[in-house]
mmCIF file of C-alpha atoms in Angstrom:
data_model
loop_
_atom_site.group_PDB
_atom_site.id
_atom_site.type_symbol
_atom_site.label_atom_id
_atom_site.label_comp_id
_atom_site.label_asym_id
_atom_site.label_seq_id
_atom_site.Cartn_x
_atom_site.Cartn_y
_atom_site.Cartn_z
ATOM 1 C CA MET A 10 9.739 25.396 22.357
ATOM 2 C CA PRO A 11 11.131 27.070 19.153
ATOM 3 C CA SER A 12 8.574 28.983 17.042
ATOM 4 C CA GLY A 13 8.024 28.548 13.401
ATOM 5 C CA ASP A 14 7.954 31.614 11.100
ATOM 6 C CA GLY A 15 4.462 31.137 10.198
ATOM 7 C CA ILE A 16 4.935 31.052 6.636
ATOM 8 C CA PHE A 17 2.842 28.767 4.384
ATOM 9 C CA ARG A 18 5.132 27.297 1.872
ATOM 10 C CA TYR A 19 4.989 25.035 -1.333
ATOM 11 C CA ARG A 20 5.671 22.026 0.685
ATOM 12 C CA ASP A 21 3.076 22.885 3.269
ATOM 13 C CA GLY A 22 0.493 23.096 0.303
ATOM 14 C CA ILE A 23 1.485 19.567 -0.456
ATOM 15 C CA ALA A 24 0.835 18.571 2.990
ATOM 16 C CA ALA A 25 -2.530 20.194 3.198
ATOM 17 C CA ALA A 26 -3.717 18.432 -0.077
ATOM 18 C CA GLN A 27 -2.597 15.224 1.577
ATOM 19 C CA ILE A 28 -4.873 15.800 4.417
ATOM 20 C CA VAL A 29 -7.709 16.359 2.021
ATOM 21 C CA LEU A 30 -7.188 13.350 -0.412
ATOM 22 C CA PHE A 31 -5.910 10.861 2.260
ATOM 23 C CA SER A 32 -8.908 11.596 4.431
ATOM 24 C CA ILE A 33 -10.998 10.537 1.526
ATOM 25 C CA SER A 34 -9.001 7.377 1.009
ATOM 26 C CA LEU A 35 -9.386 6.619 4.725
ATOM 27 C CA ILE A 36 -13.102 6.754 4.249
ATOM 28 C CA TYR A 37 -13.008 4.285 1.427
ATOM 29 C CA ALA A 38 -10.734 2.051 3.448
ATOM 30 C CA TYR A 39 -13.390 1.899 6.235
ATOM 31 C CA HIS A 40 -16.189 1.051 3.606
ATOM 32 C CA PHE A 41 -13.933 -1.660 2.115
ATOM 33 C CA ARG A 42 -13.611 -3.143 5.719
ATOM 34 C CA GLN A 43 -17.306 -3.181 6.256
ATOM 35 C CA THR A 44 -17.960 -4.804 2.754
ATOM 36 C CA ARG A 45 -15.367 -7.230 3.311
ATOM 37 C CA ARG A 46 -13.318 -6.236 0.260
ATOM 38 C CA ILE A 47 -9.645 -6.406 -0.185
ATOM 39 C CA GLY A 48 -7.137 -3.673 0.337
ATOM 40 C CA TRP A 49 -8.818 -1.995 3.416
ATOM 41 C CA PHE A 50 -6.065 -2.704 5.885
ATOM 42 C CA CYS A 51 -3.012 -1.442 3.647
ATOM 43 C CA ILE A 52 -5.005 1.563 2.218
ATOM 44 C CA GLY A 53 -6.206 2.452 5.618
ATOM 45 C CA VAL A 54 -3.028 2.391 7.426
ATOM 46 C CA PHE A 55 -1.254 4.110 4.604
ATOM 47 C CA SER A 56 -3.777 6.952 4.743
ATOM 48 C CA ILE A 57 -3.224 7.159 8.550
ATOM 49 C CA ILE A 58 0.394 7.382 8.165
ATOM 50 C CA ARG A 59 0.216 10.139 5.408
ATOM 51 C CA LEU A 60 -2.288 12.099 7.468
ATOM 52 C CA VAL A 61 -0.167 11.937 10.434
ATOM 53 C CA GLY A 62 2.881 13.061 8.545
ATOM 54 C CA ALA A 63 1.098 15.950 6.767
ATOM 55 C CA GLY A 64 -0.308 17.107 10.151
ATOM 56 C CA CYS A 65 3.204 17.103 11.614
ATOM 57 C CA LYS A 66 4.483 19.070 8.529
ATOM 58 C CA LEU A 67 1.669 21.716 8.824
ATOM 59 C CA GLY A 68 2.625 21.942 12.762
ATOM 60 C CA THR A 69 6.080 22.996 11.916
ATOM 61 C CA ILE A 70 4.810 26.181 10.482
ATOM 62 C CA ASN A 71 4.069 27.567 13.875
ATOM 63 C CA LYS A 72 6.223 25.270 16.008
ATOM 64 C CA ASP A 73 9.565 24.243 14.879
ATOM 65 C CA SER A 74 9.986 21.382 17.253
ATOM 66 C CA ASP A 75 12.135 18.249 17.050
ATOM 67 C CA GLY A 76 9.019 16.175 18.040
ATOM 68 C CA LEU A 77 7.175 17.452 14.971
ATOM 69 C CA TRP A 78 9.968 16.970 12.465
ATOM 70 C CA ALA A 79 10.597 13.525 13.805
ATOM 71 C CA GLY A 80 7.064 12.717 13.095
ATOM 72 C CA VAL A 81 7.427 13.981 9.674
ATOM 73 C CA PHE A 82 10.684 11.843 9.308
ATOM 74 C CA VAL A 83 9.092 8.725 10.541
ATOM 75 C CA CYS A 84 6.049 8.939 8.508
ATOM 76 C CA GLU A 85 7.783 9.652 5.359
ATOM 77 C CA SER A 86 10.013 6.670 5.973
ATOM 78 C CA LEU A 87 6.824 4.330 6.111
ATOM 79 C CA GLY A 88 4.192 3.424 3.608
ATOM 80 C CA ILE A 89 5.794 1.938 0.471
ATOM 81 C CA LEU A 90 5.514 -1.661 1.678
ATOM 82 C CA LEU A 91 1.892 -1.177 2.203
ATOM 83 C CA LEU A 92 1.260 -0.198 -1.356
ATOM 84 C CA ILE A 93 3.206 -3.172 -2.358
ATOM 85 C CA PHE A 94 1.087 -5.285 -0.195
ATOM 86 C CA VAL A 95 -2.157 -3.940 -1.888
ATOM 87 C CA LEU A 96 -0.775 -5.454 -5.167
ATOM 88 C CA VAL A 97 0.241 -8.676 -3.365
ATOM 89 C CA GLU A 98 -3.430 -8.843 -2.107
ATOM 90 C CA MET A 99 -4.884 -8.286 -5.565
ATOM 91 C CA LEU A 100 -2.390 -11.114 -6.887
ATOM 92 C CA GLU A 101 -3.693 -13.472 -4.100
ATOM 93 C CA ARG A 102 -7.295 -12.707 -5.046
ATOM 94 C CA MET A 103 -6.560 -13.848 -8.479
ATOM 95 C CA ASN A 104 -4.756 -16.904 -7.458
ATOM 96 C CA LYS A 105 -7.560 -17.857 -5.164
ATOM 97 C CA SER A 106 -10.031 -17.738 -8.236
ATOM 98 C CA ASN A 107 -7.728 -19.723 -10.361
ATOM 99 C CA THR A 108 -4.443 -21.166 -8.764
ATOM 100 C CA ILE A 109 -1.522 -20.163 -10.733
ATOM 101 C CA VAL A 110 1.236 -20.447 -8.176
ATOM 102 C CA HIS A 111 1.598 -22.071 -4.816
ATOM 103 C CA ARG A 112 0.279 -19.968 -1.817
ATOM 104 C CA TRP A 113 3.793 -20.208 -0.456
ATOM 105 C CA THR A 114 4.687 -17.661 -3.266
ATOM 106 C CA PHE A 115 3.270 -14.801 -1.372
ATOM 107 C CA LEU A 116 5.090 -15.674 1.934
ATOM 108 C CA THR A 117 8.503 -14.273 0.537
ATOM 109 C CA PRO A 118 7.388 -10.652 0.667
ATOM 110 C CA GLN A 119 6.127 -11.184 4.299
ATOM 111 C CA ILE A 120 9.502 -12.698 5.198
ATOM 112 C CA LEU A 121 11.435 -9.937 3.766
ATOM 113 C CA THR A 122 9.166 -7.370 5.299
ATOM 114 C CA TRP A 123 9.939 -8.508 8.844
ATOM 115 C CA LEU A 124 13.647 -8.581 8.122
ATOM 116 C CA ASP A 125 13.185 -4.908 6.701
ATOM 117 C CA ILE A 126 11.399 -3.946 9.971
ATOM 118 C CA ALA A 127 14.391 -5.314 12.065
ATOM 119 C CA ILE A 128 16.782 -3.280 9.838
ATOM 120 C CA SER A 129 14.538 -0.188 10.098
ATOM 121 C CA ILE A 130 14.608 -0.385 14.108
ATOM 122 C CA GLY A 131 18.307 -0.744 14.072
ATOM 123 C CA GLY A 132 18.632 2.304 11.860
ATOM 124 C CA PHE A 133 16.306 4.426 13.940
ATOM 125 C CA VAL A 134 18.384 3.649 17.136
ATOM 126 C CA THR A 135 21.309 4.440 15.256
ATOM 127 C CA VAL A 136 20.109 7.802 13.840
ATOM 128 C CA SER A 137 18.563 8.836 17.097
ATOM 129 C CA LYS A 138 22.259 8.763 18.736
ATOM 130 C CA LYS A 139 23.655 11.046 15.931
ATOM 131 C CA ASP A 140 24.071 14.785 16.713
ATOM 132 C CA SER A 141 23.981 15.920 13.182
ATOM 133 C CA ASP A 142 23.263 14.912 9.738
ATOM 134 C CA GLN A 143 20.298 12.837 10.985
ATOM 135 C CA LEU A 144 18.413 13.037 7.642
ATOM 136 C CA LEU A 145 21.189 11.785 5.537
ATOM 137 C CA PRO A 146 21.307 8.006 4.585
ATOM 138 C CA THR A 147 23.035 5.356 6.759
ATOM 139 C CA ASP A 148 24.203 1.607 5.979
ATOM 140 C CA TRP A 149 20.952 0.944 7.860
ATOM 141 C CA SER A 150 18.640 2.798 5.666
ATOM 142 C CA ARG A 151 20.563 1.614 2.623
ATOM 143 C CA ALA A 152 20.046 -1.933 3.462
ATOM 144 C CA SER A 153 16.419 -1.229 4.210
ATOM 145 C CA THR A 154 15.864 0.374 1.016
ATOM 146 C CA GLY A 155 17.662 -2.412 -0.756
ATOM 147 C CA ILE A 156 15.188 -4.771 0.744
ATOM 148 C CA MET A 157 12.115 -2.838 -0.096
ATOM 149 C CA ALA A 158 13.281 -2.498 -3.669
ATOM 150 C CA LEU A 159 13.843 -6.376 -3.579
ATOM 151 C CA ILE A 160 10.326 -6.752 -2.482
ATOM 152 C CA PHE A 161 8.892 -4.630 -5.233
ATOM 153 C CA LEU A 162 10.965 -6.431 -7.918
ATOM 154 C CA TYR A 163 9.625 -9.713 -6.712
ATOM 155 C CA THR A 164 6.071 -8.602 -6.680
ATOM 156 C CA VAL A 165 6.600 -7.244 -10.151
ATOM 157 C CA GLY A 166 7.864 -10.679 -11.378
ATOM 158 C CA ILE A 167 4.791 -12.300 -9.843
ATOM 159 C CA ALA A 168 2.449 -9.611 -11.582
ATOM 160 C CA VAL A 169 4.263 -10.165 -14.988
ATOM 161 C CA TYR A 170 3.577 -14.088 -14.608
ATOM 162 C CA PHE A 171 0.013 -13.472 -13.903
ATOM 163 C CA TRP A 172 -0.426 -10.832 -16.648
ATOM 164 C CA LEU A 173 0.857 -13.355 -19.124
ATOM 165 C CA ARG A 174 -1.870 -15.692 -18.200
ATOM 166 C CA ARG A 175 -4.532 -13.179 -17.541
ATOM 167 C CA GLN A 176 -6.947 -14.935 -20.197
ATOM 168 C CA GLN A 177 -7.103 -17.735 -17.714
ATOM 169 C CA PHE A 178 -9.118 -15.500 -15.237
ATOM 170 C CA ALA A 179 -12.629 -14.253 -15.225
ATOM 171 C CA LYS A 180 -13.452 -10.506 -15.869
ATOM 172 C CA GLU A 181 -13.363 -9.517 -12.527
ATOM 173 C CA GLU A 182 -9.870 -10.752 -11.950
ATOM 174 C CA ARG A 183 -8.590 -9.251 -15.335
ATOM 175 C CA ARG A 184 -9.787 -5.915 -13.958
ATOM 176 C CA LEU A 185 -7.376 -6.532 -11.018
ATOM 177 C CA ALA A 186 -4.623 -7.435 -13.401
ATOM 178 C CA ASP A 187 -5.259 -4.231 -15.363
ATOM 179 C CA CYS A 188 -5.135 -2.195 -12.065
ATOM 180 C CA ILE A 189 -1.837 -3.931 -11.200
ATOM 181 C CA ALA A 190 -0.385 -2.923 -14.638
ATOM 182 C CA ILE A 191 -1.256 0.848 -14.059
ATOM 183 C CA CYS A 192 0.141 0.745 -10.620
ATOM 184 C CA VAL A 193 3.413 -0.830 -11.137
ATOM 185 C CA PRO A 194 4.674 2.110 -13.080
ATOM 186 C CA LEU A 195 3.618 4.582 -10.435
ATOM 187 C CA LEU A 196 4.960 2.562 -7.532
ATOM 188 C CA PHE A 197 8.437 2.226 -9.449
ATOM 189 C CA ILE A 198 8.578 6.303 -9.563
ATOM 190 C CA ARG A 199 7.864 6.212 -5.828
ATOM 191 C CA VAL A 200 10.566 3.353 -5.100
ATOM 192 C CA LEU A 201 13.114 5.332 -7.418
ATOM 193 C CA TYR A 202 12.743 8.428 -5.322
ATOM 194 C CA SER A 203 13.968 6.823 -2.222
ATOM 195 C CA VAL A 204 16.627 4.713 -4.050
ATOM 196 C CA ILE A 205 18.087 7.905 -5.548
ATOM 197 C CA PHE A 206 18.325 9.529 -1.979
ATOM 198 C CA VAL A 207 19.980 6.490 -0.341
ATOM 199 C CA VAL A 208 22.512 6.101 -3.176
ATOM 200 C CA THR A 209 23.439 9.816 -3.714
ATOM 201 C CA ALA A 210 22.844 11.215 -0.282
ATOM 202 C CA ASP A 211 21.543 14.318 -2.193
ATOM 203 C CA MET A 212 19.169 16.164 0.132
ATOM 204 C CA THR A 213 17.239 17.320 -3.251
ATOM 205 C CA TRP A 214 15.746 13.800 -2.903
ATOM 206 C CA ASN A 215 14.995 13.899 0.702
ATOM 207 C CA ALA A 216 11.427 13.630 1.540
ATOM 208 C CA VAL A 217 11.604 15.857 4.750
ATOM 209 C CA LYS A 218 13.577 18.791 3.594
ATOM 210 C CA GLY A 219 14.362 18.239 0.066
ATOM 211 C CA SER A 220 12.931 19.726 -3.088
ATOM 212 C CA PRO A 221 9.096 20.104 -2.840
ATOM 213 C CA THR A 222 9.051 19.740 -6.853
ATOM 214 C CA ALA A 223 10.778 16.434 -6.598
ATOM 215 C CA TYR A 224 8.536 15.300 -3.591
ATOM 216 C CA LEU A 225 5.401 16.426 -5.541
ATOM 217 C CA MET A 226 6.370 14.610 -8.835
ATOM 218 C CA MET A 227 7.871 11.284 -7.290
ATOM 219 C CA THR A 228 6.002 10.905 -4.117
ATOM 220 C CA PHE A 229 2.770 12.878 -3.863
ATOM 221 C CA LEU A 230 1.326 12.638 -7.280
ATOM 222 C CA PRO A 231 2.266 8.804 -7.803
ATOM 223 C CA GLU A 232 0.992 7.899 -4.213
ATOM 224 C CA VAL A 233 -2.267 9.472 -4.841
ATOM 225 C CA ALA A 234 -2.838 8.159 -8.370
ATOM 226 C CA PHE A 235 -1.861 4.699 -7.054
ATOM 227 C CA VAL A 236 -4.415 4.838 -4.236
ATOM 228 C CA ALA A 237 -7.157 6.214 -6.419
ATOM 229 C CA THR A 238 -6.616 3.601 -9.006
ATOM 230 C CA CYS A 239 -6.756 0.835 -6.297
ATOM 231 C CA ILE A 240 -9.878 2.196 -4.859
ATOM 232 C CA ILE A 241 -11.738 2.543 -8.183
ATOM 233 C CA THR A 242 -10.697 -0.994 -9.209
ATOM 234 C CA ILE A 243 -11.599 -2.399 -5.572
ATOM 235 C CA ARG A 244 -14.898 -0.651 -5.513
ATOM 236 C CA SER A 245 -15.930 -2.499 -8.814
ATOM 237 C CA THR A 246 -15.066 -5.934 -7.444
ATOM 238 C CA GLU A 247 -17.292 -8.141 -5.357
ATOM 239 C CA PRO A 248 -16.016 -9.337 -1.893
ATOM 240 C CA GLY A 249 -13.313 -11.905 -1.672
ATOM 241 C CA VAL A 250 -13.352 -15.214 -3.313
ATOM 242 C CA GLN A 251 -13.874 -16.921 -0.048
ATOM 243 C CA ASP A 252 -16.814 -14.734 0.813
ATOM 244 C CA ARG A 253 -18.514 -15.322 -2.530
ATOM 245 C CA GLN A 254 -18.087 -19.032 -2.119
ATOM 246 C CA GLY A 255 -19.380 -18.894 1.352
ATOM 247 C CA GLY A 256 -22.490 -16.932 0.095
ATOM 248 C CA LYS A 257 -23.049 -19.369 -2.759
ATOM 249 C CA HIS A 258 -22.798 -22.231 -0.394
ATOM 250 C CA ALA A 259 -25.432 -20.607 1.767
ATOM 251 C CA ARG A 260 -27.521 -20.109 -1.133
ATOM 252 C CA VAL A 261 -27.371 -23.797 -2.183
ATOM 253 C CA GLN A 262 -28.251 -24.759 1.234
ATOM 254 C CA GLU A 263 -31.315 -22.660 1.380
ATOM 255 C CA GLU A 264 -32.468 -23.940 -2.005
ATOM 256 C CA ARG A 265 -32.031 -27.400 -0.732
ATOM 257 C CA ARG A 266 -34.060 -26.833 2.519
ATOM 258 C CA SER A 267 -36.855 -25.286 0.217
ATOM 259 C CA VAL A 268 -37.131 -28.247 -1.974
ATOM 260 C CA LEU A 269 -37.166 -30.577 1.131
ATOM 261 C CA ASN A 270 -39.926 -28.435 2.653
ATOM 262 C CA THR A 271 -41.762 -28.816 -0.580
ATOM 263 C CA ALA A 272 -41.343 -32.539 -0.877
ATOM 264 C CA TRP A 273 -42.158 -33.234 2.720
ATOM 265 C CA PRO A 274 -44.314 -30.634 4.490
ATOM 266 C CA GLY A 275 -43.616 -30.257 8.086
ATOM 267 C CA ARG A 276 -40.370 -32.002 8.049
#
């Protein structure tokens, strides 16, 4: 197995920072799961993907193996859709509290995601058969990135529609709308990074072996800021609307039983 040169570089420092920060977000995702809050799955899986990718990148310092680089490539190719779906979850939460659009509105991103997964599998098979230039974009990766951008724009359209009607929501849901408004520009930067690479095929914008500064400014920092903003917002919200309604229903039932016991002791 080829050995790495053992040099800790700029890009490795970013990977080390990812290990620290996404470990924290993974802990919060587990907390959200335990407290039945939104976002736990997408934030949790996204954190795991970034942790695995960063671990593989650090591993290449001492072992320059194809397996580790493949791990970096796969992990860097994943994740954006999970961030988009954090916003979709917030919009669904708002819609449950005050119905603005039909629930089928949120099915479109899911359908497009399955199509994107199918294209990504085809692209991976194609790239695995190439003997060289495996990191360069293909027709498959361009199609996949195009669908991802379409899902993003569709979600932004829904977000704008909700924002224009934000006064119809309670304070807690308006807080979610504010979070979405902050996160959309951050996610736009991240999506743009991927789009630039597949359009230009310029390795400067490649997440695996491209410019560390470009990666820092257009991937690492936007992703960290996005996840941090979502975590802060979700922490300040109560469990989902359905859970709150269930709890309220239980309290009403308990109050009714108390009244009955007072009126008819022993019944």
